[in-house]
Short mmCIF file of C-alpha atoms and ligand atoms in Angstrom, two decimals:
data_model
loop_
_atom_site.label_atom_id
_atom_site.label_comp_id
_atom_site.label_asym_id
_atom_site.label_seq_id
_atom_site.Cartn_x
_atom_site.Cartn_y
_atom_site.Cartn_z
CA MET A 1 153.42 85.49 192.57
CA ARG A 2 150.53 83.71 190.93
CA ALA A 3 151.15 81.27 188.10
CA LEU A 4 148.50 79.32 186.27
CA ILE A 5 149.59 76.22 184.38
CA ILE A 6 147.59 75.19 181.30
CA GLY A 7 148.50 71.88 179.69
CA VAL A 8 147.43 71.31 176.07
CA GLY A 9 147.54 67.89 174.39
CA GLN A 10 148.96 64.67 175.81
CA CYS A 11 152.50 65.78 176.64
CA GLY A 12 151.29 69.15 177.95
CA THR A 13 148.59 67.74 180.22
CA LYS A 14 151.01 65.16 181.68
CA ILE A 15 153.41 67.97 182.59
CA ALA A 16 150.57 70.14 183.97
CA ASP A 17 149.42 67.15 186.05
CA LEU A 18 152.85 67.03 187.73
CA PHE A 19 152.61 70.75 188.49
CA ALA A 20 149.21 70.03 190.11
CA LEU A 21 150.92 67.37 192.23
CA VAL A 22 153.18 70.06 193.72
CA ASP A 23 150.18 72.33 194.39
CA PHE A 24 150.12 74.61 191.38
CA GLU A 25 146.77 75.68 189.92
CA ALA A 26 146.51 73.70 186.71
CA LEU A 27 144.09 73.14 183.85
CA ALA A 28 144.18 70.33 181.27
CA ILE A 29 142.91 70.70 177.69
CA ASN A 30 142.88 67.88 175.15
CA THR A 31 141.02 66.49 172.13
CA SER A 32 141.45 62.96 173.45
CA LYS A 33 139.04 61.88 176.17
CA SER A 34 141.07 58.84 177.20
CA ASP A 35 144.23 60.93 177.68
CA LEU A 36 142.30 63.29 179.98
CA ASP A 37 140.95 60.34 181.99
CA TYR A 38 144.51 59.12 182.49
CA LEU A 39 145.59 62.18 184.52
CA LYS A 40 145.93 61.77 188.27
CA HIS A 41 146.24 65.10 190.03
CA ILE A 42 144.25 67.73 188.12
CA PRO A 43 140.65 67.62 189.40
CA ARG A 44 138.04 66.35 186.90
CA GLU A 45 136.32 69.74 186.62
CA ARG A 46 139.61 71.19 185.39
CA ARG A 47 140.00 68.74 182.50
CA ILE A 48 138.45 70.07 179.31
CA LEU A 49 137.71 68.11 176.17
CA ILE A 50 137.87 70.26 173.03
CA GLY A 51 137.01 69.64 169.37
CA GLU A 52 134.49 66.90 170.16
CA SER A 53 132.39 67.89 167.13
CA LEU A 54 135.54 67.48 165.02
CA THR A 55 137.12 64.30 166.38
CA GLY A 56 134.50 62.64 168.61
CA GLY A 57 136.91 62.77 171.58
CA LYS A 58 139.47 60.59 169.81
CA GLY A 59 142.35 63.07 169.37
CA VAL A 60 143.76 64.71 166.25
CA ASN A 61 146.36 62.12 165.27
CA ALA A 62 149.33 64.52 165.47
CA ASN A 63 147.73 66.94 163.01
CA PRO A 64 148.29 70.54 164.21
CA VAL A 65 145.83 71.96 161.67
CA LEU A 66 143.07 69.96 163.38
CA GLY A 67 144.48 70.90 166.81
CA ARG A 68 144.27 74.58 165.90
CA GLU A 69 140.70 74.17 164.61
CA ALA A 70 139.62 72.27 167.76
CA MET A 71 141.00 75.06 169.97
CA LYS A 72 139.32 77.76 167.85
CA ARG A 73 135.91 76.06 167.95
CA ASP A 74 135.89 75.76 171.75
CA LEU A 75 137.87 78.87 172.62
CA SER A 76 134.99 80.78 174.23
CA MET A 77 134.20 77.82 176.49
CA ILE A 78 137.87 77.59 177.50
CA MET A 79 138.24 81.30 178.17
CA LYS A 80 135.14 81.16 180.39
CA LYS A 81 136.70 78.33 182.38
CA ILE A 82 139.99 80.24 182.69
CA ASN A 83 138.10 83.39 183.75
CA SER A 84 136.40 81.49 186.52
CA MET A 85 139.73 80.08 187.73
CA VAL A 86 141.41 83.49 187.62
CA GLY A 87 138.61 85.14 189.67
CA TYR A 88 139.41 88.54 191.13
CA SER A 89 143.14 88.30 191.77
CA ASP A 90 145.63 88.81 188.95
CA VAL A 91 147.65 86.04 187.37
CA ASP A 92 151.30 87.06 186.88
CA ILE A 93 152.17 84.37 184.37
CA PHE A 94 150.21 81.83 182.35
CA PHE A 95 152.48 78.88 181.55
CA LEU A 96 151.31 76.80 178.59
CA THR A 97 152.79 73.29 178.51
CA PHE A 98 152.70 71.16 175.36
CA GLY A 99 154.70 68.97 172.92
CA PHE A 100 155.96 70.79 169.82
CA GLY A 101 155.75 67.68 167.64
CA GLY A 102 152.10 66.66 168.12
CA GLY A 103 148.74 68.02 167.01
CA THR A 104 146.52 69.23 169.85
CA GLY A 105 149.25 71.04 171.77
CA ALA A 106 151.29 72.22 168.80
CA GLY A 107 148.18 73.48 166.97
CA GLY A 108 146.20 74.66 170.00
CA ALA A 109 148.82 76.39 172.17
CA PRO A 110 149.46 79.37 169.83
CA VAL A 111 145.69 80.00 169.49
CA LEU A 112 145.26 79.95 173.26
CA ALA A 113 148.37 82.10 173.82
CA GLU A 114 146.96 84.79 171.54
CA ALA A 115 143.56 84.74 173.27
CA LEU A 116 145.20 84.99 176.72
CA LYS A 117 147.34 87.96 175.67
CA GLU A 118 144.22 89.74 174.47
CA GLU A 119 142.12 88.97 177.55
CA TYR A 120 144.89 89.51 180.14
CA PRO A 121 147.25 92.16 178.72
CA ASP A 122 149.03 92.64 182.07
CA SER A 123 149.89 88.97 182.50
CA LEU A 124 152.72 87.19 180.72
CA VAL A 125 152.15 84.15 178.54
CA VAL A 126 155.12 81.78 178.62
CA ALA A 127 155.22 78.62 176.55
CA ILE A 128 156.93 75.50 177.93
CA GLY A 129 157.25 73.04 175.07
CA ALA A 130 159.09 69.74 174.48
CA LEU A 131 160.95 69.52 171.18
CA PRO A 132 160.57 66.21 169.26
CA LEU A 133 163.18 63.47 169.23
CA LYS A 134 165.12 63.19 165.96
CA GLU A 135 164.14 59.54 165.70
CA GLU A 136 160.43 60.47 165.50
CA GLY A 137 160.83 61.40 161.83
CA ILE A 138 159.90 64.35 159.68
CA ARG A 139 156.29 65.10 160.66
CA PRO A 140 156.93 66.07 164.29
CA THR A 141 159.83 68.25 163.06
CA ILE A 142 157.54 70.08 160.65
CA ASN A 143 154.85 70.46 163.33
CA ALA A 144 157.50 71.92 165.63
CA ALA A 145 158.76 74.39 163.00
CA ILE A 146 155.22 75.65 162.32
CA THR A 147 154.55 76.04 166.04
CA ILE A 148 157.88 77.78 166.73
CA ASP A 149 156.94 80.32 164.05
CA LYS A 150 153.42 80.91 165.38
CA LEU A 151 154.34 81.07 169.07
CA SER A 152 157.25 83.42 168.54
CA LYS A 153 154.67 86.00 167.40
CA VAL A 154 152.36 85.70 170.41
CA ALA A 155 154.16 84.35 173.50
CA ASP A 156 156.43 86.47 175.72
CA SER A 157 159.02 83.69 176.06
CA ILE A 158 159.34 80.13 174.87
CA ILE A 159 161.04 77.76 177.30
CA ALA A 160 161.96 74.99 174.88
CA ILE A 161 163.00 71.61 176.24
CA ASP A 162 165.04 69.50 173.87
CA ASN A 163 163.99 65.87 174.42
CA ASN A 164 167.10 64.82 172.43
CA LYS A 165 169.32 66.44 175.00
CA LEU A 166 167.58 65.05 178.07
CA LYS A 167 166.93 61.49 176.88
CA GLU A 168 169.78 59.10 177.50
CA SER A 169 170.70 56.85 174.59
CA GLY A 170 169.11 53.41 174.75
CA GLU A 171 166.63 54.57 177.38
CA ASP A 172 163.01 53.39 177.00
CA ILE A 173 160.95 56.25 175.62
CA THR A 174 158.09 56.16 178.14
CA ARG A 175 160.54 56.14 181.04
CA ALA A 176 162.59 58.88 179.39
CA TYR A 177 159.51 61.12 179.05
CA GLU A 178 158.53 60.49 182.64
CA LYS A 179 162.00 61.46 183.83
CA ILE A 180 162.15 64.53 181.56
CA ASN A 181 158.72 65.70 182.76
CA HIS A 182 159.82 65.38 186.38
CA THR A 183 162.99 67.34 185.64
CA ILE A 184 161.01 70.13 183.96
CA VAL A 185 158.57 70.45 186.82
CA GLU A 186 161.19 70.10 189.56
CA ARG A 187 163.33 72.91 188.19
CA ILE A 188 160.58 75.34 187.26
CA ALA A 189 158.55 74.67 190.40
CA SER A 190 161.58 75.18 192.64
CA LEU A 191 162.32 78.48 190.93
CA LEU A 192 158.71 79.70 191.20
CA ALA A 193 158.58 78.67 194.86
CA LEU A 194 161.42 81.10 195.59
CA ILE A 195 159.75 84.14 194.05
CA ASP A 196 158.26 86.71 196.47
CA ILE A 197 159.69 85.11 199.61
CA PRO A 198 160.37 87.97 202.02
CA GLY A 199 164.07 88.56 202.54
CA GLU A 200 166.90 90.97 201.91
CA GLN A 201 168.17 89.82 198.57
CA THR A 202 165.35 87.75 197.16
CA LEU A 203 163.65 87.71 193.78
CA ASP A 204 160.16 89.08 193.35
CA SER A 205 157.55 88.59 190.65
CA SER A 206 158.49 91.83 188.90
CA ASP A 207 162.08 90.49 188.45
CA LEU A 208 160.79 87.25 186.98
CA LYS A 209 158.34 89.06 184.71
CA PHE A 210 161.04 91.45 183.50
CA VAL A 211 163.27 88.55 182.54
CA LEU A 212 160.53 86.54 180.83
CA ASN A 213 159.11 89.51 178.91
CA ALA A 214 161.39 88.78 175.97
CA PHE A 215 159.28 89.27 172.80
CA GLY A 216 158.79 85.63 171.87
CA SER A 217 162.42 84.56 172.02
CA PHE A 218 163.72 81.36 173.57
CA ALA A 219 164.53 80.68 177.16
CA THR A 220 166.14 77.87 179.07
CA VAL A 221 166.46 76.74 182.63
CA GLY A 222 169.72 75.55 184.16
CA TYR A 223 170.30 73.72 187.37
CA ALA A 224 173.09 72.54 189.64
CA LYS A 225 172.86 70.89 193.01
CA ALA A 226 175.45 69.51 195.42
CA GLU A 227 175.73 68.35 198.99
CA ALA A 228 176.76 71.40 200.97
CA ASN A 229 179.74 69.74 202.68
CA LYS A 230 181.17 68.74 199.31
CA VAL A 231 181.08 72.23 197.78
CA ARG A 232 184.55 73.70 197.88
CA ASN A 233 183.91 76.48 195.44
CA LEU A 234 180.41 77.96 195.19
CA SER A 235 181.44 80.12 192.27
CA ARG A 236 182.17 76.92 190.31
CA LEU A 237 178.74 75.44 191.16
CA ILE A 238 176.99 78.60 189.94
CA LEU A 239 178.93 78.51 186.66
CA LYS A 240 177.99 74.85 186.27
CA SER A 241 174.28 75.72 186.29
CA PHE A 242 174.91 77.83 183.19
CA GLU A 243 176.89 75.20 181.36
CA ASN A 244 175.50 73.29 178.46
CA GLU A 245 175.10 70.01 180.32
CA GLY A 246 172.80 71.63 182.89
CA LEU A 247 170.55 73.40 180.37
CA TYR A 248 167.38 72.14 178.65
CA LEU A 249 168.49 73.31 175.23
CA GLU A 250 171.56 73.44 173.01
CA ALA A 251 172.04 77.18 173.12
CA ASN A 252 174.69 79.83 172.90
CA ILE A 253 174.27 81.46 176.28
CA GLU A 254 176.23 84.46 175.10
CA SER A 255 173.26 85.32 172.89
CA ALA A 256 170.96 85.61 175.94
CA LEU A 257 169.56 88.97 176.96
CA TYR A 258 168.70 88.39 180.58
CA GLY A 259 169.52 85.95 183.32
CA LEU A 260 168.13 85.14 186.71
CA VAL A 261 169.78 83.03 189.40
CA ALA A 262 168.36 81.71 192.64
CA ILE A 263 170.74 80.16 195.17
CA HIS A 264 169.43 78.17 198.08
CA GLY A 265 171.54 76.59 200.81
CA PRO A 266 173.01 76.79 204.32
CA PRO A 267 173.83 80.44 205.23
CA GLU A 268 177.49 79.84 206.15
CA LEU A 269 178.16 78.55 202.63
CA LEU A 270 176.44 81.29 200.60
CA LYS A 271 179.55 83.45 200.55
CA ALA A 272 178.98 86.81 198.89
CA ARG A 273 182.47 86.89 197.37
CA ASP A 274 182.05 83.59 195.49
CA ILE A 275 178.58 84.52 194.32
CA PHE A 276 179.61 87.94 193.01
CA GLU A 277 182.66 86.50 191.30
CA ALA A 278 180.51 84.03 189.31
CA LEU A 279 177.76 86.52 188.59
CA SER A 280 180.01 89.30 187.39
CA TYR A 281 181.72 86.85 185.01
CA LEU A 282 178.33 85.70 183.67
CA THR A 283 176.91 89.22 183.43
CA LYS A 284 179.80 90.20 181.18
CA LYS A 285 179.29 87.08 179.10
CA ILE A 286 175.62 87.49 178.12
CA LYS A 287 174.46 90.01 175.51
CA GLY A 288 171.93 91.90 177.63
CA LYS A 289 174.39 92.28 180.58
CA GLN A 290 171.68 91.87 183.22
CA ILE A 291 171.38 89.05 185.73
CA PHE A 292 168.88 89.18 188.57
CA ARG A 293 169.81 87.26 191.68
CA GLY A 294 168.19 85.89 194.78
CA PHE A 295 169.88 84.41 197.85
CA TYR A 296 167.97 82.04 200.08
CA PRO A 297 169.97 81.12 203.17
CA ASP A 298 168.28 78.27 204.99
CA PRO A 299 169.87 76.85 208.14
CA ARG A 300 167.95 73.53 207.78
CA GLU A 301 169.36 72.94 204.29
CA LYS A 302 172.07 70.31 203.69
CA GLU A 303 172.37 70.93 199.96
CA ILE A 304 173.15 73.89 197.77
CA GLU A 305 170.77 74.31 194.85
CA VAL A 306 171.23 76.79 191.99
CA VAL A 307 168.40 77.41 189.52
CA THR A 308 169.09 79.57 186.54
CA LEU A 309 166.84 81.12 183.93
CA LEU A 310 168.25 82.53 180.71
CA THR A 311 165.95 84.39 178.34
CA GLY A 312 166.07 86.34 175.09
CA ILE A 313 168.10 83.55 173.48
CA TYR A 314 168.21 83.70 169.73
CA GLU A 315 171.06 81.31 168.96
CA SER A 316 170.12 77.70 169.63
CA LYS A 317 171.27 74.66 167.71
CA SER A 318 168.23 72.68 168.94
CA ILE A 319 165.89 75.21 167.31
CA GLU A 320 168.01 75.81 164.20
CA ASP A 321 168.16 72.07 163.44
CA ILE A 322 164.36 71.87 163.44
CA VAL A 323 163.78 74.95 161.33
CA ILE A 324 166.48 74.02 158.80
CA ILE A 325 165.22 70.44 158.38
CA ALA A 326 161.62 71.68 157.95
CA LYS A 327 162.71 74.27 155.36
CA GLN A 328 164.76 71.69 153.41
CA TYR A 329 161.84 69.27 153.49
CA ALA A 330 159.41 71.95 152.24
CA GLN A 331 161.78 72.87 149.38
CA SER A 332 162.35 69.28 148.30
CA PHE A 333 158.63 68.50 148.59
CA ILE A 334 157.69 71.43 146.37
CA LYS A 335 160.39 70.40 143.87
CA ALA A 336 159.19 66.78 143.84
CA LYS A 337 155.61 67.95 143.32
CA GLU A 338 156.61 70.16 140.39
CA GLU A 339 158.61 67.32 138.84
CA ALA A 340 155.65 64.96 139.20
CA GLU A 341 153.36 67.52 137.50
CA THR A 342 155.85 67.92 134.63
CA LYS A 343 156.22 64.15 134.24
CA LYS A 344 152.44 63.74 134.22
CA LYS A 345 152.10 66.38 131.50
CA GLU A 346 154.92 64.82 129.41
CA LEU A 347 153.41 61.37 129.74
CA LEU A 348 149.85 62.27 128.88
CA THR A 349 150.38 64.96 126.21
CA GLY A 350 149.49 63.67 122.76
CA LEU A 351 147.20 60.97 124.03
CA PRO A 352 144.18 60.99 121.64
CA ASP A 353 140.59 61.02 122.73
CA PHE A 354 139.63 57.34 122.84
CA ASP A 355 135.90 57.97 123.03
CA ASP A 356 135.54 56.67 119.49
CA ILE A 357 136.73 53.21 120.55
CA TYR A 358 133.58 52.73 122.57
CA PRO A 359 130.87 53.99 120.29
P1 GDP B 401 149.14 66.03 171.11
O1 GDP B 401 148.39 65.30 172.20
O2 GDP B 401 148.50 65.88 169.76
O3 GDP B 401 149.42 67.44 171.44
O4 GDP B 401 150.54 65.30 170.96
P2 GDP B 401 151.62 64.95 172.08
O5 GDP B 401 151.40 65.77 173.29
O6 GDP B 401 151.65 63.47 172.25
O7 GDP B 401 152.94 65.48 171.40
C1 GDP B 401 153.81 64.66 170.76
C2 GDP B 401 155.19 65.24 170.87
O8 GDP B 401 155.51 65.56 172.20
C3 GDP B 401 156.19 64.24 170.41
O9 GDP B 401 156.95 64.87 169.42
C4 GDP B 401 157.05 63.88 171.60
O10 GDP B 401 158.39 64.10 171.33
C5 GDP B 401 156.62 64.80 172.69
N1 GDP B 401 156.13 64.11 173.89
C6 GDP B 401 155.04 63.30 173.99
N2 GDP B 401 154.83 62.93 175.27
C7 GDP B 401 155.82 63.53 175.99
C8 GDP B 401 156.12 63.57 177.39
O11 GDP B 401 155.44 62.99 178.25
N3 GDP B 401 157.21 64.30 177.76
C9 GDP B 401 158.00 64.96 176.87
N4 GDP B 401 159.05 65.63 177.33
N5 GDP B 401 157.73 64.95 175.55
C10 GDP B 401 156.65 64.26 175.13
#
């Protein structure tokens, strides 16, 4: 299984940098030179500055229209770089990481996703994006709504991470982002590490690709972990990984099409009966009625870890909130603009031509 991680913008490149730390092939793209310099693990030759002619390397100031333009202007240079990284062996999945509420990532990621789909039709393009915090105000929400719309037409799946859900109240924002980024990478990296491991009931890349090939709908990752000697009921732990508190997104899991579960732990505790009990309950619960599973007995392991992927989700409060707020804002903005135009007309109609006053 070969995954290539491409981070776009500040949030996206920070997340991609953490993937590089755990040995994934990663590329960083940004309009801000200083943000690229700040990365630690992606090698310098894999950090690409775009839109220099547009912004002079100073970023796009959270404007996705400029982010889109920067990506378009330098797209051929980027695709050449990606081509050279890909080389002669196929990439199964391109993961694009970014923040939905900013400019470079929000504007650039959909342009890059479209170009990748065209150039590599057999690979999947999966977006991994952080949704803005409510307290950030209206602009990031609008940027997110625009990007949700554009990506849903080009990406195969969108793994949306709701910062609101993962940030604890009162927590410092920089620390919260750091923690959220680690959580994202830990979960996704541990799932990817389990794909294509030889074994009797393991997951392979075709299972993962089947599940993620979900026509631009939303996906989420769940997780549950416990010390092996404290797990009395494995079935319960598996169900926990699908519960709302374990997921990245407020979502109705019953609206999901596909699921995938990887269970890793000491062999004597991975009891088939418990696993099948949980999985048959969950399979009945989701709309698409298909859950792929992988068991990874490991005698050295002292913990049981369950990673879950749910895809094809179309009912999510996190997403609906953003789209509804953006729509309401657009409607009230258009109304306010019309009212201002009318007022202006009313005020100025009948005003004579004063040219005569200044002969
Ligand atoms: P860009 O560089 O113009 O693409 O903008 P950013 O990447 O800074 O995107 C800003 C949005 O991403 C904001 O709405 C934040 O909520 C979110 N964000 C910024 N940095 C981080 C981060 O490190 N982690 C997470 N999870 N979200 C972030």
